[in-house]
Coordinates of C-alpha atoms and ligand atoms in Angstrom, one line a residue:
M1 CA 119.4 30.8 -88.4
S2 CA 116.9 32.7 -90.5
T3 CA 113.3 33.1 -89.0
L4 CA 111.4 30.2 -89.0
A5 CA 107.8 28.4 -88.4
L6 CA 106.8 25.2 -86.8
A7 CA 104.1 23.0 -89.4
F8 CA 102.0 20.4 -88.2
D9 CA 100.2 18.5 -91.2
L10 CA 97.6 16.1 -89.0
G11 CA 96.5 13.9 -91.4
G12 CA 94.2 10.6 -90.4
T13 CA 97.1 8.4 -91.2
E14 CA 100.3 10.2 -91.0
L15 CA 101.0 13.0 -88.7
R16 CA 103.9 15.4 -90.5
G17 CA 105.6 18.1 -88.5
A18 CA 108.8 20.7 -89.4
L19 CA 111.1 23.7 -89.2
V20 CA 110.2 26.4 -92.4
E21 CA 111.8 28.7 -93.1
R22 CA 110.1 31.8 -94.8
S23 CA 111.4 30.8 -98.3
G24 CA 109.5 27.5 -97.7
D25 CA 112.5 25.9 -97.0
V26 CA 112.1 22.3 -95.1
V27 CA 114.4 23.3 -92.2
A28 CA 113.7 19.2 -91.0
R29 CA 110.8 16.8 -90.7
V30 CA 109.7 14.3 -87.9
S31 CA 106.8 11.8 -88.7
E32 CA 104.7 9.2 -86.9
P33 CA 101.5 7.5 -87.7
T34 CA 98.5 9.2 -86.2
L35 CA 97.2 7.8 -83.4
A36 CA 93.4 8.4 -85.0
G37 CA 91.4 6.0 -82.9
A38 CA 92.7 7.2 -79.9
G39 CA 91.3 10.7 -79.4
S40 CA 92.5 14.8 -79.8
E41 CA 94.2 14.6 -76.6
A42 CA 96.3 11.4 -77.3
V43 CA 97.6 13.2 -81.2
I44 CA 98.0 16.8 -79.9
G45 CA 100.4 15.3 -77.4
Q46 CA 102.1 13.6 -80.4
I47 CA 102.3 16.9 -81.9
I48 CA 103.8 18.4 -78.8
V49 CA 106.2 15.7 -78.7
L50 CA 106.7 16.1 -82.2
A51 CA 107.4 20.5 -81.4
G52 CA 110.0 18.9 -78.9
K53 CA 111.8 16.5 -81.3
L54 CA 112.4 19.5 -83.8
L55 CA 113.6 22.0 -81.4
K56 CA 115.9 19.5 -79.6
E57 CA 117.7 19.1 -82.7
H58 CA 118.2 22.4 -84.2
P59 CA 117.8 24.4 -80.8
Q60 CA 119.7 27.7 -82.7
A61 CA 115.9 28.2 -84.3
R62 CA 114.1 31.4 -84.2
V63 CA 110.4 29.6 -83.7
I64 CA 108.3 32.8 -84.3
G65 CA 104.4 30.5 -84.4
I66 CA 103.2 27.5 -85.2
G67 CA 101.6 26.9 -88.6
A68 CA 98.8 23.7 -88.4
C69 CA 96.4 22.0 -91.2
A70 CA 94.0 19.0 -90.8
P71 CA 90.8 17.8 -92.1
G72 CA 87.9 19.8 -92.4
P73 CA 85.9 20.8 -92.5
L74 CA 87.3 23.1 -89.7
D75 CA 86.7 26.8 -88.9
P76 CA 89.8 28.2 -89.8
K77 CA 88.9 32.2 -88.0
A78 CA 87.8 29.9 -84.7
G79 CA 90.6 27.5 -84.3
I80 CA 88.8 24.6 -83.9
V81 CA 88.9 21.4 -86.1
I82 CA 85.0 20.6 -85.5
G83 CA 84.8 17.0 -86.4
P84 CA 86.8 15.1 -89.3
P85 CA 85.5 11.9 -90.6
T86 CA 89.2 9.9 -90.4
L87 CA 89.9 11.2 -86.6
A88 CA 87.9 9.4 -84.1
G89 CA 87.3 11.5 -80.9
W90 CA 87.8 15.0 -82.4
H91 CA 84.7 16.8 -81.8
N92 CA 85.3 21.0 -81.6
V93 CA 88.4 20.7 -80.6
P94 CA 90.2 24.5 -80.0
M95 CA 93.3 24.0 -81.6
I96 CA 94.6 27.3 -81.2
D97 CA 93.6 27.6 -78.0
I98 CA 95.6 24.0 -76.8
L99 CA 98.5 24.3 -78.9
S100 CA 99.4 28.7 -78.0
R101 CA 99.1 27.3 -74.3
Q102 CA 101.2 25.0 -75.1
F103 CA 104.0 27.1 -77.1
G104 CA 103.0 30.6 -75.8
R105 CA 103.8 31.6 -79.6
P106 CA 101.1 32.6 -82.5
V107 CA 99.5 29.6 -83.8
R108 CA 96.9 29.4 -87.1
L109 CA 95.0 26.3 -88.4
E110 CA 93.4 25.7 -91.6
N111 CA 92.4 22.4 -93.0
D112 CA 94.7 20.8 -95.1
A113 CA 93.6 21.1 -98.5
N114 CA 93.8 24.9 -98.7
A115 CA 97.2 24.7 -96.8
A116 CA 98.5 22.5 -99.5
A117 CA 97.4 25.2 -101.8
L118 CA 98.7 27.8 -99.9
G119 CA 102.0 25.6 -99.9
E120 CA 101.7 25.2 -104.4
W121 CA 100.8 29.1 -104.6
R122 CA 103.4 30.5 -102.5
F123 CA 106.6 28.1 -103.1
G124 CA 105.3 25.4 -105.5
A125 CA 103.3 25.4 -109.4
G126 CA 100.7 28.5 -108.8
R127 CA 104.0 30.6 -107.8
G128 CA 103.1 34.2 -109.2
A129 CA 99.7 33.3 -110.4
A130 CA 96.8 35.8 -108.7
S131 CA 93.8 33.4 -109.2
M132 CA 94.7 29.4 -108.7
V133 CA 92.7 25.8 -108.1
F134 CA 94.8 23.7 -106.3
V135 CA 93.4 20.0 -106.9
T136 CA 94.7 17.3 -105.3
V137 CA 93.5 13.2 -106.3
S138 CA 94.1 10.6 -104.3
T139 CA 91.7 8.3 -102.7
G140 CA 89.5 11.3 -102.7
I141 CA 89.3 14.5 -104.5
G142 CA 89.9 17.6 -102.3
G143 CA 91.1 21.3 -103.5
G144 CA 91.6 25.1 -102.3
V145 CA 90.6 27.8 -104.5
I146 CA 93.2 31.3 -104.1
A147 CA 90.7 33.9 -106.1
D148 CA 92.7 37.4 -106.6
G149 CA 95.4 36.9 -103.7
H150 CA 93.4 35.8 -100.9
I151 CA 92.4 32.2 -99.6
Y152 CA 88.8 32.4 -100.5
H153 CA 87.0 30.8 -97.7
G154 CA 83.5 30.7 -98.1
R155 CA 80.6 30.9 -94.8
R156 CA 82.9 29.1 -92.1
G157 CA 85.7 28.0 -93.8
L158 CA 83.4 25.4 -95.7
A159 CA 84.2 26.7 -99.5
A160 CA 86.1 25.0 -102.0
E161 CA 84.8 21.0 -101.2
I162 CA 85.2 20.3 -105.0
G163 CA 85.4 16.9 -105.0
H164 CA 81.4 16.9 -103.8
M165 CA 80.1 19.2 -106.2
T166 CA 77.7 17.0 -108.4
I167 CA 79.0 16.2 -112.2
T168 CA 76.9 12.9 -113.3
G169 CA 73.9 11.7 -112.7
E170 CA 74.9 8.1 -112.4
G171 CA 77.4 5.9 -111.0
D172 CA 78.3 4.2 -107.5
R173 CA 77.1 6.5 -104.2
C174 CA 79.2 8.4 -102.9
F175 CA 80.4 8.3 -99.3
C176 CA 79.1 11.5 -98.3
G177 CA 75.5 10.0 -99.3
N178 CA 75.3 11.8 -103.4
V179 CA 75.4 10.1 -106.5
G180 CA 77.5 12.0 -109.2
C181 CA 79.8 13.7 -107.1
F182 CA 83.1 14.6 -108.8
E183 CA 85.0 12.7 -106.1
A184 CA 83.1 9.1 -106.8
V185 CA 83.4 8.7 -110.4
A186 CA 87.1 10.7 -110.7
S187 CA 89.5 9.8 -107.7
G188 CA 92.6 7.4 -107.7
T189 CA 89.8 5.4 -105.8
A190 CA 87.1 5.5 -109.2
L191 CA 89.6 4.5 -111.5
G192 CA 90.8 1.7 -109.1
R193 CA 87.3 0.0 -109.2
R194 CA 87.2 0.7 -112.6
A195 CA 89.6 -1.3 -113.3
T196 CA 89.2 -4.3 -111.2
R197 CA 85.3 -4.3 -112.8
L198 CA 87.3 -4.6 -116.1
T199 CA 89.1 -7.3 -115.4
K200 CA 89.1 -10.6 -113.2
P201 CA 91.5 -12.3 -110.6
G202 CA 93.4 -15.2 -113.0
D203 CA 92.7 -14.0 -116.1
G204 CA 96.1 -12.8 -117.0
S205 CA 95.7 -9.1 -117.6
Q206 CA 98.8 -7.0 -117.2
L207 CA 96.6 -5.2 -114.7
R208 CA 95.9 -8.6 -112.6
R209 CA 99.7 -9.3 -112.9
L210 CA 100.3 -5.9 -111.8
S211 CA 97.5 -6.5 -108.8
N212 CA 98.5 -10.5 -108.2
D213 CA 95.5 -10.8 -108.9
G214 CA 94.2 -8.6 -106.0
D215 CA 92.5 -5.5 -106.4
V216 CA 93.6 -3.3 -108.7
S217 CA 94.0 0.2 -107.7
A218 CA 94.9 3.0 -109.5
R219 CA 98.9 3.0 -109.5
H220 CA 98.7 -0.4 -111.6
V221 CA 96.7 1.3 -113.8
I222 CA 99.3 3.8 -114.0
E223 CA 102.2 1.8 -114.6
A224 CA 100.3 -0.7 -117.0
A225 CA 99.5 2.3 -119.0
R226 CA 103.3 3.0 -119.3
T227 CA 103.7 -0.5 -120.6
G228 CA 100.8 0.3 -123.1
D229 CA 98.4 -2.2 -122.2
A230 CA 94.9 -1.5 -123.9
A231 CA 92.7 -2.2 -120.9
A232 CA 94.8 0.3 -118.9
L233 CA 94.9 3.2 -121.7
G234 CA 91.1 3.2 -121.8
L235 CA 91.3 3.8 -118.6
V236 CA 93.3 6.7 -118.7
E237 CA 91.4 8.1 -121.5
A238 CA 88.3 7.8 -119.2
E239 CA 89.7 9.0 -116.2
A240 CA 91.0 11.7 -118.0
K241 CA 87.3 12.9 -119.6
W242 CA 86.4 13.3 -115.8
L243 CA 89.0 15.2 -114.9
G244 CA 88.9 17.4 -117.7
I245 CA 84.8 17.7 -117.0
G246 CA 85.4 19.4 -113.6
F247 CA 88.5 21.1 -113.9
T248 CA 86.2 22.5 -116.6
N249 CA 83.2 23.6 -114.1
L250 CA 86.5 24.9 -112.3
L251 CA 87.4 26.9 -114.7
H252 CA 84.2 28.1 -115.0
L253 CA 83.2 28.9 -111.6
Y254 CA 87.0 30.9 -110.1
S255 CA 88.2 31.5 -113.0
P256 CA 91.2 30.7 -112.0
E257 CA 95.3 31.8 -114.8
V258 CA 96.3 28.2 -113.7
I259 CA 94.7 24.6 -112.3
V260 CA 97.6 22.4 -110.0
M261 CA 97.4 19.5 -109.8
G262 CA 98.2 17.1 -107.3
G263 CA 97.7 14.3 -105.2
G264 CA 98.9 10.2 -106.1
L265 CA 97.4 10.0 -109.0
A266 CA 99.6 13.3 -110.4
N267 CA 102.1 10.6 -110.6
G268 CA 100.5 10.0 -114.1
F269 CA 99.9 13.4 -115.0
D270 CA 101.1 13.2 -118.3
L271 CA 99.3 10.4 -119.7
L272 CA 96.3 11.7 -118.3
A273 CA 97.0 15.5 -120.1
P274 CA 96.4 15.1 -122.9
G275 CA 92.3 13.7 -121.9
I276 CA 92.4 16.3 -119.5
R277 CA 93.4 19.4 -122.0
A278 CA 91.1 17.6 -125.2
T279 CA 88.0 17.2 -122.9
I280 CA 88.4 21.0 -122.0
E281 CA 88.7 22.6 -125.2
E282 CA 84.8 20.5 -125.7
R283 CA 83.7 21.9 -123.4
A284 CA 84.9 24.8 -121.9
M285 CA 83.5 28.5 -123.4
Q286 CA 86.1 29.8 -125.7
A287 CA 87.4 32.0 -123.1
Y288 CA 89.0 29.2 -120.0
R289 CA 90.3 27.2 -123.2
D290 CA 93.8 28.1 -122.3
V291 CA 94.6 28.0 -118.6
P292 CA 97.7 26.0 -118.0
I293 CA 97.1 22.6 -115.9
V294 CA 100.0 21.5 -114.9
P295 CA 101.2 19.1 -112.2
A296 CA 102.2 19.4 -108.3
E297 CA 105.4 20.3 -107.9
L298 CA 105.7 19.7 -103.5
G299 CA 104.7 16.5 -103.4
D300 CA 104.2 16.5 -99.7
R301 CA 105.7 18.8 -97.9
A302 CA 102.8 21.2 -100.2
G303 CA 100.9 21.1 -96.9
L304 CA 103.7 21.6 -94.8
V305 CA 104.9 24.6 -96.2
G306 CA 101.4 25.9 -96.2
A307 CA 100.4 25.6 -93.1
A308 CA 104.2 27.1 -91.8
S309 CA 103.3 30.2 -94.3
L310 CA 100.4 31.1 -92.9
I311 CA 102.7 32.2 -89.7
L312 CA 105.9 33.6 -91.7
W313 CA 103.8 34.9 -94.6
E314 CA 100.8 36.6 -92.8
G315 CA 99.1 39.8 -93.5
E316 CA 100.9 39.3 -97.3
P317 CA 99.4 38.0 -100.3
G318 CA 101.0 35.1 -101.9
T319 CA 103.6 36.2 -104.3
A320 CA 103.8 39.3 -105.4
L321 CA 105.6 39.2 -108.9
A322 CA 107.9 41.1 -107.2
M323 CA 109.1 39.0 -104.6
V324 CA 109.2 35.7 -106.7
Q325 CA 111.9 38.4 -109.0
N326 CA 113.5 38.9 -105.6
D327 CA 113.4 35.5 -104.5
E328 CA 114.8 35.0 -108.6
T329 CA 117.6 37.1 -107.8
K330 CA 119.4 35.7 -104.6
N331 CA 118.6 32.3 -105.6
G332 CA 120.1 32.0 -109.0
A333 CA 117.9 32.4 -112.2
G334 CA 114.7 30.6 -112.5
E335 CA 115.4 28.0 -109.8
K336 CA 112.0 28.5 -107.0
P337 CA 113.1 28.2 -104.2
G338 CA 110.6 26.2 -102.9
A339 CA 111.9 22.9 -105.3
R340 CA 114.7 23.3 -102.9
E341 CA 114.7 21.0 -99.9
A342 CA 117.4 21.7 -97.6
S343 CA 118.8 17.9 -96.3
H344 CA 119.6 18.0 -93.3
G345 CA 117.6 15.3 -90.6
Ligands
ZN401 ZN1 80.5 13.0 -102.6

């Protein structure tokens, strides 16, 4: 068995662990609900148990280190989880110190959005790009920026909080306290809220039928739009416009070679893409308009493989083109290593 990393993706609802190969292939995966209200010691205990499970199933694994990602704010250099709003009782937890003492191996830490950006860049939809912006659109909006072959960290690793860039002066208040954040108008939550306001329980609309007369979610909107429902199609058009405005800002700020869109709403990417494109055509300066906007490829393993690559690809640029070509030769023409996932476990 080749060299592996143990990877952990610590989320507010789910804790995922995996054994990952240098190619980005996932050899084994485990997960369980995060004890999000129980404090850092309990959750780190969960990580240790999951690690034990993975190593027991694969006793021959040559694990060279641990890559972990967690919600921000966190300081990747110092290895400290500063205090994520979704995890109770986490205040300046020295994750790298704790895990390296536990496992006796090198540990690297990154925030979850940056880790997912790394995953998509090294193994997924951003392969081969020197600069890339990854945007995840689901309950909120998060992102990571790869600039000239590196994650763009900024002061204390806090850069690229793109969900909270102000893109309008109106609308619902964001949980951060501001009005007009990208996330407040363009997240899946915002789309669901607009759909809920547009309809009423018992009005017989397709949206309310799908939601069983409860609150309408972004998923219901996409589902209804696929059947040609006019109200849903209107909501999708408005959503695509907001995404297009945000993406235009990202193009102007970072000049990426590609924007990769992930998160739950990427399930409706085909429906949203024409409106996103049209908005970019209308708003972006000429030189930025030809940048591809593509859906993410790795789904919910982007963070895991990105975190693993902190160990397995340490000190290397993401994707020298020569390396991509070698991998393609090895794996068969055109096939991306990240697109395959081993089916053990
Ligand atoms: Zn905000």
